[in-house]
mmCIF file of C-alpha atoms in Angstrom:
data_model
loop_
_atom_site.group_PDB
_atom_site.id
_atom_site.type_symbol
_atom_site.label_atom_id
_atom_site.label_comp_id
_atom_site.label_asym_id
_atom_site.label_seq_id
_atom_site.Cartn_x
_atom_site.Cartn_y
_atom_site.Cartn_z
ATOM 1 C CA UNK A 1 -30.023 11.717 -2.524
ATOM 2 C CA UNK A 2 -29.271 9.271 0.296
ATOM 3 C CA UNK A 3 -29.254 6.397 -2.206
ATOM 4 C CA UNK A 4 -26.711 8.197 -4.400
ATOM 5 C CA UNK A 5 -24.560 9.016 -1.378
ATOM 6 C CA UNK A 6 -24.541 5.351 -0.354
ATOM 7 C CA UNK A 7 -23.532 4.274 -3.844
ATOM 8 C CA UNK A 8 -20.533 6.601 -3.706
ATOM 9 C CA UNK A 9 -19.773 5.961 -0.017
ATOM 10 C CA UNK A 10 -21.163 2.585 1.144
ATOM 11 C CA UNK A 11 -19.539 3.087 4.567
ATOM 12 C CA UNK A 12 -22.181 5.715 5.492
ATOM 13 C CA UNK A 13 -24.155 4.467 8.506
ATOM 14 C CA UNK A 14 -25.966 7.561 9.800
ATOM 15 C CA UNK A 15 -28.047 10.520 8.698
ATOM 16 C CA UNK A 16 -28.382 13.808 10.588
ATOM 17 C CA UNK A 17 -31.494 15.654 9.454
ATOM 18 C CA UNK A 18 -31.507 19.454 9.547
ATOM 19 C CA UNK A 19 -34.861 20.359 7.987
ATOM 20 C CA UNK A 20 -37.949 22.363 9.007
ATOM 21 C CA UNK A 21 -40.551 20.290 10.923
ATOM 22 C CA UNK A 22 -42.909 19.814 7.946
ATOM 23 C CA UNK A 23 -40.112 18.426 5.767
ATOM 24 C CA UNK A 24 -38.623 16.033 8.324
ATOM 25 C CA UNK A 25 -40.852 13.108 7.356
ATOM 26 C CA UNK A 26 -39.687 13.037 3.733
ATOM 27 C CA UNK A 27 -36.019 13.232 4.742
ATOM 28 C CA UNK A 28 -36.380 10.624 7.484
ATOM 29 C CA UNK A 29 -38.287 8.170 5.306
ATOM 30 C CA UNK A 30 -35.619 8.544 2.614
ATOM 31 C CA UNK A 31 -32.960 7.540 5.161
ATOM 32 C CA UNK A 32 -35.122 4.719 6.546
ATOM 33 C CA UNK A 33 -35.812 3.373 3.049
ATOM 34 C CA UNK A 34 -32.042 3.294 2.501
ATOM 35 C CA UNK A 35 -31.865 1.187 5.716
ATOM 36 C CA UNK A 36 -29.446 3.474 7.491
ATOM 37 C CA UNK A 37 -29.099 2.135 11.046
ATOM 38 C CA UNK A 38 -29.018 5.546 12.764
ATOM 39 C CA UNK A 39 -31.071 8.671 11.993
ATOM 40 C CA UNK A 40 -30.827 11.880 14.024
ATOM 41 C CA UNK A 41 -33.518 14.600 13.857
ATOM 42 C CA UNK A 42 -32.796 18.051 15.283
ATOM 43 C CA UNK A 43 -36.060 19.856 14.378
ATOM 44 C CA UNK A 44 -38.569 20.536 17.146
ATOM 45 C CA UNK A 45 -42.369 20.271 16.819
ATOM 46 C CA UNK A 46 -42.379 17.648 14.061
ATOM 47 C CA UNK A 47 -46.081 16.834 13.433
ATOM 48 C CA UNK A 48 -47.143 13.974 15.708
ATOM 49 C CA UNK A 49 -48.700 11.986 12.851
ATOM 50 C CA UNK A 50 -45.453 12.295 10.855
ATOM 51 C CA UNK A 51 -43.376 10.950 13.761
ATOM 52 C CA UNK A 52 -45.717 7.998 14.202
ATOM 53 C CA UNK A 53 -45.295 7.165 10.518
ATOM 54 C CA UNK A 54 -41.501 7.565 10.686
ATOM 55 C CA UNK A 55 -41.236 5.260 13.712
ATOM 56 C CA UNK A 56 -43.541 2.704 12.122
ATOM 57 C CA UNK A 57 -41.296 2.452 9.062
ATOM 58 C CA UNK A 58 -38.115 2.515 11.168
ATOM 59 C CA UNK A 59 -39.361 -0.452 13.190
ATOM 60 C CA UNK A 60 -39.546 -2.504 9.985
ATOM 61 C CA UNK A 61 -35.964 -1.719 8.907
ATOM 62 C CA UNK A 62 -34.378 -1.712 12.378
ATOM 63 C CA UNK A 63 -33.286 1.925 12.088
ATOM 64 C CA UNK A 64 -32.781 3.811 15.356
ATOM 65 C CA UNK A 65 -34.340 7.275 15.405
ATOM 66 C CA UNK A 66 -32.858 9.872 17.765
ATOM 67 C CA UNK A 67 -35.166 12.864 18.197
ATOM 68 C CA UNK A 68 -36.923 14.935 17.093
ATOM 69 C CA UNK A 69 -35.748 18.006 19.041
ATOM 70 C CA UNK A 70 -32.466 16.180 19.655
ATOM 71 C CA UNK A 71 -29.150 18.016 19.895
ATOM 72 C CA UNK A 72 -27.451 14.745 18.956
ATOM 73 C CA UNK A 73 -25.087 12.187 20.459
ATOM 74 C CA UNK A 74 -21.403 12.233 21.343
ATOM 75 C CA UNK A 75 -19.090 9.375 22.215
ATOM 76 C CA UNK A 76 -15.309 8.908 22.237
ATOM 77 C CA UNK A 77 -15.582 7.787 18.601
ATOM 78 C CA UNK A 78 -17.754 10.498 17.069
ATOM 79 C CA UNK A 79 -20.179 13.391 17.392
ATOM 80 C CA UNK A 80 -23.455 13.428 15.437
ATOM 81 C CA UNK A 81 -25.489 16.602 15.673
ATOM 82 C CA UNK A 82 -24.708 19.860 17.467
ATOM 83 C CA UNK A 83 -23.487 18.774 20.894
ATOM 84 C CA UNK A 84 -20.551 20.946 21.839
ATOM 85 C CA UNK A 85 -21.077 22.892 18.645
ATOM 86 C CA UNK A 86 -20.611 19.677 16.646
ATOM 87 C CA UNK A 87 -17.005 19.319 17.840
ATOM 88 C CA UNK A 88 -15.157 17.607 20.661
ATOM 89 C CA UNK A 89 -14.717 20.933 22.504
ATOM 90 C CA UNK A 90 -15.587 20.710 26.187
ATOM 91 C CA UNK A 91 -15.752 16.907 26.300
ATOM 92 C CA UNK A 92 -13.549 14.781 28.529
ATOM 93 C CA UNK A 93 -14.186 11.386 26.992
ATOM 94 C CA UNK A 94 -13.872 8.100 28.836
ATOM 95 C CA UNK A 95 -11.648 5.223 27.751
ATOM 96 C CA UNK A 96 -10.870 1.725 29.007
ATOM 97 C CA UNK A 97 -8.476 3.090 31.631
ATOM 98 C CA UNK A 98 -10.724 5.998 32.654
ATOM 99 C CA UNK A 99 -14.386 4.890 32.684
ATOM 100 C CA UNK A 100 -16.948 7.625 33.127
ATOM 101 C CA UNK A 101 -20.551 8.754 33.000
ATOM 102 C CA UNK A 102 -23.248 8.331 30.368
ATOM 103 C CA UNK A 103 -25.364 11.491 30.197
ATOM 104 C CA UNK A 104 -28.886 11.451 28.732
ATOM 105 C CA UNK A 105 -30.982 14.601 28.575
ATOM 106 C CA UNK A 106 -34.194 15.833 27.004
ATOM 107 C CA UNK A 107 -32.661 19.295 26.876
ATOM 108 C CA UNK A 108 -29.718 19.907 24.564
ATOM 109 C CA UNK A 109 -28.710 23.015 26.496
ATOM 110 C CA UNK A 110 -28.643 21.086 29.765
ATOM 111 C CA UNK A 111 -26.611 18.304 28.146
ATOM 112 C CA UNK A 112 -23.955 20.767 26.999
ATOM 113 C CA UNK A 113 -23.967 22.512 30.383
ATOM 114 C CA UNK A 114 -23.487 19.259 32.260
ATOM 115 C CA UNK A 115 -20.625 18.212 29.968
ATOM 116 C CA UNK A 116 -18.718 21.345 30.954
ATOM 117 C CA UNK A 117 -19.542 20.904 34.643
ATOM 118 C CA UNK A 118 -18.412 17.255 34.622
ATOM 119 C CA UNK A 119 -15.264 17.977 32.623
ATOM 120 C CA UNK A 120 -14.304 20.816 34.969
ATOM 121 C CA UNK A 121 -14.605 18.360 37.851
ATOM 122 C CA UNK A 122 -12.407 15.817 36.051
ATOM 123 C CA UNK A 123 -15.274 13.381 35.401
ATOM 124 C CA UNK A 124 -15.127 11.687 31.993
ATOM 125 C CA UNK A 125 -18.094 11.017 29.701
ATOM 126 C CA UNK A 126 -18.705 7.722 27.903
ATOM 127 C CA UNK A 127 -21.821 8.929 26.072
ATOM 128 C CA UNK A 128 -23.723 12.211 25.900
ATOM 129 C CA UNK A 129 -27.172 11.923 24.309
ATOM 130 C CA UNK A 130 -29.897 14.495 23.760
ATOM 131 C CA UNK A 131 -33.086 12.479 23.278
ATOM 132 C CA UNK A 132 -35.282 15.533 22.639
ATOM 133 C CA UNK A 133 -38.407 16.868 24.261
ATOM 134 C CA UNK A 134 -41.188 16.450 21.704
ATOM 135 C CA UNK A 135 -44.385 14.568 22.559
ATOM 136 C CA UNK A 136 -43.228 11.482 20.643
ATOM 137 C CA UNK A 137 -39.530 10.663 20.344
ATOM 138 C CA UNK A 138 -37.701 7.771 18.766
ATOM 139 C CA UNK A 139 -35.107 6.826 21.386
ATOM 140 C CA UNK A 140 -35.969 7.061 25.081
ATOM 141 C CA UNK A 141 -34.104 6.776 28.379
ATOM 142 C CA UNK A 142 -35.380 3.210 28.637
ATOM 143 C CA UNK A 143 -34.103 2.305 25.150
ATOM 144 C CA UNK A 144 -30.580 3.443 26.043
ATOM 145 C CA UNK A 145 -30.358 1.668 29.396
ATOM 146 C CA UNK A 146 -29.193 -1.707 27.965
ATOM 147 C CA UNK A 147 -26.536 0.088 25.887
ATOM 148 C CA UNK A 148 -25.076 1.757 28.961
ATOM 149 C CA UNK A 149 -25.271 -1.313 31.189
ATOM 150 C CA UNK A 150 -23.286 -3.326 28.641
ATOM 151 C CA UNK A 151 -20.668 -0.619 28.040
ATOM 152 C CA UNK A 152 -17.430 -1.234 29.957
ATOM 153 C CA UNK A 153 -16.534 2.475 29.807
ATOM 154 C CA UNK A 154 -19.750 3.486 31.595
ATOM 155 C CA UNK A 155 -19.535 3.399 35.385
ATOM 156 C CA UNK A 156 -22.518 5.646 36.121
ATOM 157 C CA UNK A 157 -25.577 7.089 34.364
ATOM 158 C CA UNK A 158 -26.945 10.623 34.663
ATOM 159 C CA UNK A 159 -30.390 11.454 33.310
ATOM 160 C CA UNK A 160 -31.751 14.985 33.010
ATOM 161 C CA UNK A 161 -35.521 15.033 32.742
ATOM 162 C CA UNK A 162 -38.382 17.486 32.855
ATOM 163 C CA UNK A 163 -42.116 17.612 33.439
ATOM 164 C CA UNK A 164 -44.410 15.965 30.890
ATOM 165 C CA UNK A 165 -44.659 12.447 29.498
ATOM 166 C CA UNK A 166 -43.716 9.227 31.266
ATOM 167 C CA UNK A 167 -40.240 8.537 29.855
ATOM 168 C CA UNK A 168 -38.542 8.978 33.230
ATOM 169 C CA UNK A 169 -41.049 6.673 34.948
ATOM 170 C CA UNK A 170 -40.546 4.089 32.169
ATOM 171 C CA UNK A 171 -36.787 4.284 32.741
ATOM 172 C CA UNK A 172 -37.285 3.755 36.482
ATOM 173 C CA UNK A 173 -39.346 0.623 35.829
ATOM 174 C CA UNK A 174 -36.751 -0.751 33.386
ATOM 175 C CA UNK A 175 -33.948 -0.040 35.866
ATOM 176 C CA UNK A 176 -35.769 -1.992 38.570
ATOM 177 C CA UNK A 177 -36.301 -4.906 36.189
ATOM 178 C CA UNK A 178 -32.622 -4.879 35.153
ATOM 179 C CA UNK A 179 -31.545 -5.295 38.800
ATOM 180 C CA UNK A 180 -28.319 -3.467 38.000
ATOM 181 C CA UNK A 181 -25.888 -2.080 40.556
ATOM 182 C CA UNK A 182 -24.823 0.742 38.204
ATOM 183 C CA UNK A 183 -25.032 4.138 39.881
ATOM 184 C CA UNK A 184 -27.758 6.398 38.459
ATOM 185 C CA UNK A 185 -28.183 10.089 39.309
ATOM 186 C CA UNK A 186 -31.136 12.133 38.017
ATOM 187 C CA UNK A 187 -32.050 15.798 37.858
ATOM 188 C CA UNK A 188 -35.681 16.639 37.052
ATOM 189 C CA UNK A 189 -36.405 20.252 36.132
ATOM 190 C CA UNK A 190 -39.823 21.905 36.357
ATOM 191 C CA UNK A 191 -40.135 23.034 39.976
ATOM 192 C CA UNK A 192 -41.384 26.504 38.954
ATOM 193 C CA UNK A 193 -43.407 25.307 35.958
ATOM 194 C CA UNK A 194 -45.564 23.099 38.174
ATOM 195 C CA UNK A 195 -46.840 26.193 40.012
ATOM 196 C CA UNK A 196 -48.401 27.410 36.741
ATOM 197 C CA UNK A 197 -51.698 26.269 35.113
ATOM 198 C CA UNK A 198 -51.974 22.616 34.072
ATOM 199 C CA UNK A 199 -52.387 21.529 30.452
ATOM 200 C CA UNK A 200 -49.896 24.111 29.158
ATOM 201 C CA UNK A 201 -46.633 23.281 27.377
ATOM 202 C CA UNK A 202 -43.491 24.829 28.845
ATOM 203 C CA UNK A 203 -40.324 24.779 26.746
ATOM 204 C CA UNK A 204 -40.402 21.514 24.815
ATOM 205 C CA UNK A 205 -43.570 20.338 23.092
ATOM 206 C CA UNK A 206 -43.715 17.341 25.424
ATOM 207 C CA UNK A 207 -43.384 19.378 28.634
ATOM 208 C CA UNK A 208 -47.061 19.311 29.535
ATOM 209 C CA UNK A 209 -48.335 18.928 33.090
ATOM 210 C CA UNK A 210 -51.562 16.915 33.206
ATOM 211 C CA UNK A 211 -53.029 15.903 36.578
ATOM 212 C CA UNK A 212 -50.663 13.400 38.229
ATOM 213 C CA UNK A 213 -49.185 12.031 35.000
ATOM 214 C CA UNK A 214 -45.699 13.229 34.149
ATOM 215 C CA UNK A 215 -45.355 15.597 37.089
ATOM 216 C CA UNK A 216 -41.988 16.368 38.665
ATOM 217 C CA UNK A 217 -43.175 14.736 41.896
ATOM 218 C CA UNK A 218 -44.297 11.506 40.203
ATOM 219 C CA UNK A 219 -41.048 11.221 38.272
ATOM 220 C CA UNK A 220 -38.864 11.769 41.331
ATOM 221 C CA UNK A 221 -40.859 9.260 43.379
ATOM 222 C CA UNK A 222 -40.589 6.594 40.642
ATOM 223 C CA UNK A 223 -36.852 7.150 40.242
ATOM 224 C CA UNK A 224 -36.188 7.081 43.979
ATOM 225 C CA UNK A 225 -38.122 3.817 44.245
ATOM 226 C CA UNK A 226 -35.721 2.393 41.634
ATOM 227 C CA UNK A 227 -32.702 3.439 43.707
ATOM 228 C CA UNK A 228 -31.831 6.541 41.673
ATOM 229 C CA UNK A 229 -30.113 9.409 43.494
ATOM 230 C CA UNK A 230 -31.890 12.744 42.922
ATOM 231 C CA UNK A 231 -29.815 15.890 42.424
ATOM 232 C CA UNK A 232 -31.050 19.439 43.024
ATOM 233 C CA UNK A 233 -28.987 21.093 40.249
ATOM 234 C CA UNK A 234 -26.099 20.338 37.828
ATOM 235 C CA UNK A 235 -23.440 21.092 40.456
ATOM 236 C CA UNK A 236 -25.191 18.722 42.850
ATOM 237 C CA UNK A 237 -24.934 15.997 40.190
ATOM 238 C CA UNK A 238 -21.146 16.288 40.458
ATOM 239 C CA UNK A 239 -21.301 16.169 44.264
ATOM 240 C CA UNK A 240 -23.520 13.075 44.130
ATOM 241 C CA UNK A 241 -21.158 11.307 41.765
ATOM 242 C CA UNK A 242 -18.039 12.224 43.729
ATOM 243 C CA UNK A 243 -19.532 11.168 47.057
ATOM 244 C CA UNK A 244 -20.914 7.838 45.860
ATOM 245 C CA UNK A 245 -18.403 6.459 43.388
ATOM 246 C CA UNK A 246 -14.750 7.013 42.554
ATOM 247 C CA UNK A 247 -14.615 7.743 38.831
#
């Protein structure tokens, strides 16, 4: 059990949960009860009611939940989850002498793709985070913004979003309120999906188009109003970074 593991290894400070959706709640609540500060959930389509209960308990203990549907997080210190196959392969991590980019993506596949594109261009990464694409997630773009703004190794932020939900719009509002000069580049997928019927989920459980809420257009407009540079594809993200800031 988590409690037994902590007794044998009190230095443990994270739990990465690989369990089917219906069993995630029990595993997560076990980790929360043990007051682990960081809990990562990779399963997709965790029941909405279960996630609400998990987050309610986590708020009481101060535990950060990453996911569900999260590929994990990678930093120069460690990798939790399956980013890069759970190794440091493909990463070009930032350090104090070579600050870089913090990458946050709903899609794990897009996060891994962008890591390789950035590394090939010689651009280092300070953080790479897959927040997941379920309807309700624990850690959002907005939640991570203060972390990145305070990190001396982070010179720019890249967010990869998609249709559905309001997490990108919430990030845009928080960025405006922060009044930060940090460069932010965003890529929002879903151009083709928005030509299809509304009210249908595409890809992630949270990728649902509903009227004018969570559309690609509304997200891009909110981000542009906050001073975010919009990229057309992953390669364009590199071009935007190279043309705007010397990393």
